[in-house]
């Protein structure tokens, strides 16, 4: 399990994944950010545009296996592409609904962030059309209220917001506000995972984990928009624009149009893990998966557990024991499945 090495996973019941590679995998190794995305904002603000950097304002990548990161700043307030939002986005034509998606990424904000107003800080956007934030035809995840109001505040919450079609409370009787959030301005990278189902029916959902902890579990309709052109964006709008200290940082952004994936975790039960690193498949069949190893936060010699998640979101009850930079141990047969 060497970083960037290739391994083949043999077994049964992995299901199908029509396109083995993810829709987007961006660990900041490409030449231009538009090599991976349809667009990124800001892109009209020299010196603050969202692009790849080795280090920005003393902020290093989230782990030693990355040499660059993605960053941009809310340094102006004259338009979407000059500081309203720091976001990477891409458009797709959804073949049919319902449709499932999975995304994960590392994120942190500048510790010198300028606070004010309600400190609105959006995180992810799902939108009708070819750009983020279509009026009354998108939903987005964000912090609060309460929003972080200082770099040491710990009172922020996760939430999901929009006008329609999301219900509040949702079909499980939950309100819009969920678990406590990691303050993005507190100087520590956080790992975000999302699994969601775009549906006009009651089988829709949005599930979010932060550092392995479940922080959002919405159930209900998630897409009653016309047509089938949608845009997904990682990052988003912030209330405090026009401040050169208001940088955002990202890395290891993975977005796919299926829940099927391979991950390494630090616990033998995936729901108990605090480190989850998605792997990058290049071939996928029901009995064999070939993937490029992404060790992420795992260091050489560290124990880890490998999980295959199928397209329904089911995962074996216990992971396959491996060692970063070492050889795989003999597995025991799974006895049950859980959904993650």
CSV table of C-alpha atoms in Angstrom, one decimal:
chain,number,residue,atom,x,y,z
A,1,UNK,CA,0.0,0.0,0.0
A,2,UNK,CA,2.6,2.6,-1.1
A,3,UNK,CA,1.3,6.0,-1.9
A,4,UNK,CA,0.5,6.4,-5.6
A,5,UNK,CA,1.2,2.6,-6.1
A,6,UNK,CA,-1.3,0.4,-7.9
A,7,UNK,CA,-3.2,-2.4,-6.1
A,8,UNK,CA,-5.8,-4.9,-7.2
A,9,UNK,CA,-8.6,-5.9,-4.8
A,10,UNK,CA,-10.1,-9.3,-5.5
A,11,UNK,CA,-13.4,-10.6,-4.0
A,12,UNK,CA,-17.1,-10.7,-4.8
A,13,UNK,CA,-20.1,-8.5,-4.5
A,14,UNK,CA,-18.4,-5.2,-5.4
A,15,UNK,CA,-21.2,-4.4,-7.8
A,16,UNK,CA,-20.9,-2.3,-10.9
A,17,UNK,CA,-19.3,1.1,-11.5
A,18,UNK,CA,-19.8,2.0,-15.2
A,19,UNK,CA,-16.9,4.5,-15.1
A,20,UNK,CA,-14.2,3.3,-12.8
A,21,UNK,CA,-12.5,6.7,-12.4
A,22,UNK,CA,-14.2,9.4,-10.3
A,23,UNK,CA,-15.9,12.3,-12.0
A,24,UNK,CA,-13.3,14.6,-10.3
A,25,UNK,CA,-10.2,13.8,-8.4
A,26,UNK,CA,-8.1,17.0,-7.6
A,27,UNK,CA,-5.1,16.7,-5.4
A,28,UNK,CA,-3.6,19.9,-6.9
A,29,UNK,CA,-1.2,18.1,-9.2
A,30,UNK,CA,-2.7,19.4,-12.5
A,31,UNK,CA,-1.3,22.4,-14.4
A,32,UNK,CA,-4.6,24.4,-14.3
A,33,UNK,CA,-7.6,24.1,-12.1
A,34,UNK,CA,-9.8,24.0,-15.2
A,35,UNK,CA,-8.1,20.7,-16.1
A,36,UNK,CA,-10.4,19.2,-13.5
A,37,UNK,CA,-13.3,21.6,-13.2
A,38,UNK,CA,-15.6,23.5,-15.4
A,39,UNK,CA,-14.7,26.7,-13.6
A,40,UNK,CA,-13.5,28.2,-10.3
A,41,UNK,CA,-14.2,31.5,-8.6
A,42,UNK,CA,-12.7,33.9,-8.1
A,43,UNK,CA,-11.1,33.9,-11.5
A,44,UNK,CA,-11.0,37.7,-12.1
A,45,UNK,CA,-9.0,38.8,-9.1
A,46,UNK,CA,-5.2,38.5,-9.7
A,47,UNK,CA,-3.3,37.5,-6.6
A,48,UNK,CA,-6.5,36.0,-5.0
A,49,UNK,CA,-7.9,33.7,-7.7
A,50,UNK,CA,-8.8,30.1,-6.8
A,51,UNK,CA,-5.9,28.0,-8.2
A,52,UNK,CA,-3.1,25.7,-7.1
A,53,UNK,CA,-0.4,26.9,-4.7
A,54,UNK,CA,2.5,25.2,-2.9
A,55,UNK,CA,2.0,27.3,0.3
A,56,UNK,CA,-0.3,30.2,0.9
A,57,UNK,CA,0.1,32.6,3.9
A,58,UNK,CA,2.0,29.9,5.8
A,59,UNK,CA,-0.7,27.3,5.2
A,60,UNK,CA,0.7,23.9,4.1
A,61,UNK,CA,-1.3,21.0,2.5
A,62,UNK,CA,-3.3,18.8,4.9
A,63,UNK,CA,-0.7,16.0,4.9
A,64,UNK,CA,2.8,15.1,3.7
A,65,UNK,CA,1.6,13.2,0.6
A,66,UNK,CA,0.4,16.5,-1.0
A,67,UNK,CA,2.8,19.1,-2.2
A,68,UNK,CA,0.2,21.7,-3.3
A,69,UNK,CA,-3.2,22.9,-2.3
A,70,UNK,CA,-6.2,24.7,-3.8
A,71,UNK,CA,-6.9,28.2,-2.5
A,72,UNK,CA,-8.7,31.4,-3.2
A,73,UNK,CA,-9.8,34.5,-1.3
A,74,UNK,CA,-13.0,36.6,-0.7
A,75,UNK,CA,-10.8,39.7,-1.3
A,76,UNK,CA,-13.3,41.8,-3.3
A,77,UNK,CA,-17.1,42.2,-3.4
A,78,UNK,CA,-17.8,43.3,-7.0
A,79,UNK,CA,-19.1,40.0,-8.3
A,80,UNK,CA,-19.3,36.2,-8.1
A,81,UNK,CA,-16.0,35.8,-9.9
A,82,UNK,CA,-14.2,38.4,-7.8
A,83,UNK,CA,-14.8,37.4,-4.3
A,84,UNK,CA,-18.4,36.6,-3.5
A,85,UNK,CA,-17.6,32.9,-3.6
A,86,UNK,CA,-14.5,30.7,-3.4
A,87,UNK,CA,-15.6,27.6,-5.2
A,88,UNK,CA,-14.7,25.0,-7.7
A,89,UNK,CA,-17.6,23.7,-9.8
A,90,UNK,CA,-18.5,21.4,-12.7
A,91,UNK,CA,-21.7,20.8,-14.7
A,92,UNK,CA,-23.1,17.5,-15.8
A,93,UNK,CA,-26.1,16.1,-17.6
A,94,UNK,CA,-27.9,13.7,-15.2
A,95,UNK,CA,-29.0,10.6,-17.3
A,96,UNK,CA,-31.9,9.9,-15.1
A,97,UNK,CA,-33.3,10.6,-11.7
A,98,UNK,CA,-33.0,9.6,-8.9
A,99,UNK,CA,-29.2,9.9,-9.0
A,100,UNK,CA,-26.6,9.4,-6.3
A,101,UNK,CA,-23.4,11.3,-5.6
A,102,UNK,CA,-20.4,11.1,-3.3
A,103,UNK,CA,-17.9,13.8,-2.5
A,104,UNK,CA,-15.0,14.2,-0.1
A,105,UNK,CA,-12.4,16.9,0.5
A,106,UNK,CA,-10.1,18.6,3.1
A,107,UNK,CA,-10.9,22.2,4.0
A,108,UNK,CA,-9.7,25.0,6.3
A,109,UNK,CA,-9.9,28.8,6.4
A,110,UNK,CA,-7.4,31.4,7.2
A,111,UNK,CA,-6.8,32.0,10.9
A,112,UNK,CA,-6.7,35.7,10.3
A,113,UNK,CA,-10.2,35.6,8.9
A,114,UNK,CA,-12.1,38.9,9.2
A,115,UNK,CA,-15.4,38.3,11.0
A,116,UNK,CA,-18.6,40.4,10.9
A,117,UNK,CA,-22.3,40.4,10.1
A,118,UNK,CA,-23.8,36.9,10.5
A,119,UNK,CA,-20.5,35.2,9.3
A,120,UNK,CA,-22.4,33.2,6.7
A,121,UNK,CA,-20.0,30.6,5.3
A,122,UNK,CA,-21.3,28.1,2.7
A,123,UNK,CA,-19.6,24.8,1.9
A,124,UNK,CA,-21.2,22.9,-1.0
A,125,UNK,CA,-23.8,23.7,-3.6
A,126,UNK,CA,-26.1,21.6,-5.8
A,127,UNK,CA,-27.8,23.7,-8.5
A,128,UNK,CA,-29.9,23.7,-11.6
A,129,UNK,CA,-28.1,24.9,-14.7
A,130,UNK,CA,-24.5,25.6,-15.6
A,131,UNK,CA,-23.4,27.8,-12.7
A,132,UNK,CA,-23.7,27.5,-8.9
A,133,UNK,CA,-26.5,29.2,-6.9
A,134,UNK,CA,-29.4,29.3,-9.3
A,135,UNK,CA,-32.1,31.5,-7.7
A,136,UNK,CA,-34.5,29.3,-5.8
A,137,UNK,CA,-33.3,26.3,-7.6
A,138,UNK,CA,-30.4,25.1,-5.6
A,139,UNK,CA,-29.5,23.9,-2.1
A,140,UNK,CA,-26.3,24.3,-0.2
A,141,UNK,CA,-24.7,23.1,3.0
A,142,UNK,CA,-23.3,25.8,5.3
A,143,UNK,CA,-22.3,26.5,8.9
A,144,UNK,CA,-24.9,27.8,11.4
A,145,UNK,CA,-26.5,29.6,12.8
A,146,UNK,CA,-24.7,29.8,15.1
A,147,UNK,CA,-21.9,30.7,12.7
A,148,UNK,CA,-18.3,30.8,13.8
A,149,UNK,CA,-17.7,34.3,15.1
A,150,UNK,CA,-14.0,34.0,16.0
A,151,UNK,CA,-11.1,31.6,15.2
A,152,UNK,CA,-11.5,29.9,18.7
A,153,UNK,CA,-15.3,29.7,18.7
A,154,UNK,CA,-16.6,26.1,18.9
A,155,UNK,CA,-20.4,26.8,18.7
A,156,UNK,CA,-20.9,26.4,14.9
A,157,UNK,CA,-23.4,23.9,13.6
A,158,UNK,CA,-23.9,22.2,10.2
A,159,UNK,CA,-27.0,23.0,8.3
A,160,UNK,CA,-28.5,22.6,4.9
A,161,UNK,CA,-30.4,25.5,3.4
A,162,UNK,CA,-32.6,26.5,0.4
A,163,UNK,CA,-36.1,27.7,-0.4
A,164,UNK,CA,-37.5,24.6,-2.0
A,165,UNK,CA,-37.7,21.5,-2.3
A,166,UNK,CA,-36.0,20.6,1.0
A,167,UNK,CA,-38.3,20.1,3.9
A,168,UNK,CA,-37.8,21.6,7.4
A,169,UNK,CA,-38.3,19.5,9.4
A,170,UNK,CA,-37.3,16.6,7.2
A,171,UNK,CA,-39.1,13.3,6.8
A,172,UNK,CA,-37.4,12.0,10.0
A,173,UNK,CA,-38.7,15.1,11.9
A,174,UNK,CA,-35.2,16.7,12.1
A,175,UNK,CA,-34.8,20.4,11.8
A,176,UNK,CA,-32.3,22.2,9.5
A,177,UNK,CA,-29.6,22.4,12.2
A,178,UNK,CA,-27.5,19.4,12.9
A,179,UNK,CA,-24.3,18.4,14.7
A,180,UNK,CA,-21.5,20.6,16.0
A,181,UNK,CA,-19.0,21.7,13.3
A,182,UNK,CA,-15.3,22.0,13.2
A,183,UNK,CA,-14.5,25.7,13.1
A,184,UNK,CA,-12.8,26.2,9.7
A,185,UNK,CA,-10.9,29.3,11.0
A,186,UNK,CA,-9.3,27.4,13.9
A,187,UNK,CA,-6.2,26.3,11.9
A,188,UNK,CA,-7.0,22.6,11.6
A,189,UNK,CA,-7.8,20.9,8.4
A,190,UNK,CA,-11.1,19.0,8.5
A,191,UNK,CA,-12.1,16.1,6.2
A,192,UNK,CA,-15.6,16.3,4.8
A,193,UNK,CA,-17.6,13.5,3.2
A,194,UNK,CA,-21.0,13.8,1.6
A,195,UNK,CA,-23.3,11.1,0.1
A,196,UNK,CA,-26.6,12.3,-1.4
A,197,UNK,CA,-29.4,11.2,-3.6
A,198,UNK,CA,-31.0,13.7,-6.0
A,199,UNK,CA,-34.7,12.8,-6.1
A,200,UNK,CA,-38.1,14.6,-6.4
A,201,UNK,CA,-39.5,11.8,-4.1
A,202,UNK,CA,-39.3,11.1,-0.5
A,203,UNK,CA,-36.3,8.7,-1.0
A,204,UNK,CA,-33.9,11.7,-1.4
A,205,UNK,CA,-31.2,12.3,1.3
A,206,UNK,CA,-28.1,14.3,2.1
A,207,UNK,CA,-25.7,12.7,4.6
A,208,UNK,CA,-22.5,14.4,5.7
A,209,UNK,CA,-19.6,13.2,7.9
A,210,UNK,CA,-16.9,15.5,9.3
A,211,UNK,CA,-13.7,13.7,10.4
A,212,UNK,CA,-15.7,10.5,10.3
A,213,UNK,CA,-18.5,11.9,12.6
A,214,UNK,CA,-22.0,12.0,11.3
A,215,UNK,CA,-23.1,15.7,11.3
A,216,UNK,CA,-26.0,15.8,8.8
A,217,UNK,CA,-28.7,13.2,7.9
A,218,UNK,CA,-31.5,14.9,5.9
A,219,UNK,CA,-34.2,12.8,4.4
A,220,UNK,CA,-36.7,14.0,1.9
A,221,UNK,CA,-37.0,15.4,-1.7
A,222,UNK,CA,-33.7,17.0,-2.9
A,223,UNK,CA,-34.4,17.8,-6.6
A,224,UNK,CA,-37.7,19.0,-8.1
A,225,UNK,CA,-36.0,21.2,-10.6
A,226,UNK,CA,-36.7,21.1,-14.4
A,227,UNK,CA,-34.5,19.4,-16.9
A,228,UNK,CA,-31.3,17.4,-16.2
A,229,UNK,CA,-28.5,19.9,-16.3
A,230,UNK,CA,-26.9,20.3,-12.8
A,231,UNK,CA,-23.8,22.0,-11.3
A,232,UNK,CA,-22.0,20.7,-8.2
A,233,UNK,CA,-19.6,23.1,-6.4
A,234,UNK,CA,-17.2,22.5,-3.5
A,235,UNK,CA,-16.7,25.8,-1.6
A,236,UNK,CA,-19.1,28.7,-1.7
A,237,UNK,CA,-20.3,32.1,-0.7
A,238,UNK,CA,-19.2,34.0,2.4
A,239,UNK,CA,-20.8,37.1,3.9
A,240,UNK,CA,-17.4,38.8,4.6
A,241,UNK,CA,-16.2,39.8,1.2
A,242,UNK,CA,-13.6,42.4,0.4
A,243,UNK,CA,-11.1,41.3,3.0
A,244,UNK,CA,-7.6,40.1,1.8
A,245,UNK,CA,-7.2,37.9,4.8
A,246,UNK,CA,-10.4,35.9,4.0
A,247,UNK,CA,-8.7,32.9,2.2
A,248,UNK,CA,-10.1,29.4,1.9
A,249,UNK,CA,-8.0,26.3,1.4
A,250,UNK,CA,-8.8,22.8,0.0
A,251,UNK,CA,-7.2,19.6,-1.1
A,252,UNK,CA,-7.9,16.0,-2.2
A,253,UNK,CA,-11.3,16.9,-3.7
A,254,UNK,CA,-13.1,13.8,-4.9
A,255,UNK,CA,-16.5,14.0,-6.5
A,256,UNK,CA,-18.4,11.1,-8.2
A,257,UNK,CA,-21.8,10.3,-9.7
A,258,UNK,CA,-22.1,7.1,-7.7
A,259,UNK,CA,-21.7,5.9,-4.1
A,260,UNK,CA,-19.4,3.1,-5.2
A,261,UNK,CA,-15.9,3.7,-3.8
A,262,UNK,CA,-12.9,2.3,-2.1
A,263,UNK,CA,-11.6,3.9,1.2
A,264,UNK,CA,-8.9,3.4,3.8
A,265,UNK,CA,-9.9,4.0,7.4
A,266,UNK,CA,-8.2,4.0,10.8
A,267,UNK,CA,-10.8,1.7,12.4
A,268,UNK,CA,-12.0,-1.8,11.5
A,269,UNK,CA,-15.6,-0.5,11.5
A,270,UNK,CA,-16.1,2.3,9.0
A,271,UNK,CA,-18.7,4.2,11.0
A,272,UNK,CA,-16.2,4.5,13.9
A,273,UNK,CA,-13.3,5.9,11.8
A,274,UNK,CA,-11.9,9.4,12.3
A,275,UNK,CA,-9.6,9.1,9.2
A,276,UNK,CA,-11.1,8.1,5.9
A,277,UNK,CA,-9.1,8.4,2.7
A,278,UNK,CA,-10.8,7.7,-0.6
A,279,UNK,CA,-8.8,5.6,-3.2
A,280,UNK,CA,-8.7,6.3,-6.9
A,281,UNK,CA,-10.1,3.4,-9.0
A,282,UNK,CA,-9.1,2.8,-12.6
A,283,UNK,CA,-10.9,-0.6,-13.2
A,284,UNK,CA,-14.0,-2.0,-11.5
A,285,UNK,CA,-15.9,-5.2,-11.8
A,286,UNK,CA,-18.0,-7.3,-9.4
A,287,UNK,CA,-15.0,-9.4,-8.4
A,288,UNK,CA,-12.0,-7.1,-9.0
A,289,UNK,CA,-11.0,-3.5,-8.5
A,290,UNK,CA,-7.8,-1.8,-9.5
A,291,UNK,CA,-7.0,1.4,-7.7
A,292,UNK,CA,-4.2,4.0,-7.2
A,293,UNK,CA,-3.3,4.2,-3.5
A,294,UNK,CA,-4.0,7.5,-1.8
A,295,UNK,CA,-2.5,7.3,1.7
A,296,UNK,CA,-3.6,10.8,2.7
A,297,UNK,CA,-3.0,11.2,6.4
A,298,UNK,CA,-1.8,7.6,6.8
A,299,UNK,CA,2.0,7.4,7.4
A,300,UNK,CA,4.4,4.6,6.3
A,301,UNK,CA,3.9,1.6,8.5
A,302,UNK,CA,0.6,2.7,10.0
A,303,UNK,CA,-2.2,0.1,10.2
A,304,UNK,CA,-5.3,0.8,8.2
A,305,UNK,CA,-8.5,-1.0,7.0
A,306,UNK,CA,-9.7,-1.2,3.4
A,307,UNK,CA,-13.4,-1.0,2.6
A,308,UNK,CA,-15.3,-1.4,-0.7
A,309,UNK,CA,-18.6,0.5,-0.7
A,310,UNK,CA,-21.0,-0.6,-3.5
A,311,UNK,CA,-23.4,1.6,-5.5
A,312,UNK,CA,-26.1,1.3,-2.9
A,313,UNK,CA,-23.9,2.6,-0.1
A,314,UNK,CA,-23.5,-0.9,1.5
A,315,UNK,CA,-20.1,-1.7,3.0
A,316,UNK,CA,-18.8,-4.8,4.7
A,317,UNK,CA,-19.1,-4.9,8.5
A,318,UNK,CA,-15.3,-5.1,9.0
A,319,UNK,CA,-12.4,-3.8,6.9
A,320,UNK,CA,-9.6,-5.6,5.2
A,321,UNK,CA,-6.4,-5.1,7.4
A,322,UNK,CA,-3.5,-3.5,5.6
A,323,UNK,CA,-0.3,-1.6,6.4
A,324,UNK,CA,0.7,1.6,4.7
A,325,UNK,CA,3.8,0.6,2.7
A,326,UNK,CA,3.4,-3.0,3.8
A,327,UNK,CA,1.6,-6.2,2.7
A,328,UNK,CA,-2.0,-7.1,3.2
A,329,UNK,CA,-3.1,-9.5,5.9
A,330,UNK,CA,-5.5,-12.4,5.3
A,331,UNK,CA,-9.1,-11.2,5.6
A,332,UNK,CA,-12.0,-12.7,7.4
A,333,UNK,CA,-15.3,-12.9,5.6
A,334,UNK,CA,-17.8,-10.1,6.3
A,335,UNK,CA,-20.9,-11.2,8.2
A,336,UNK,CA,-23.2,-8.2,7.6
A,337,UNK,CA,-23.5,-4.9,5.8
A,338,UNK,CA,-24.0,-1.3,6.9
A,339,UNK,CA,-24.6,1.9,5.0
A,340,UNK,CA,-22.1,4.7,5.0
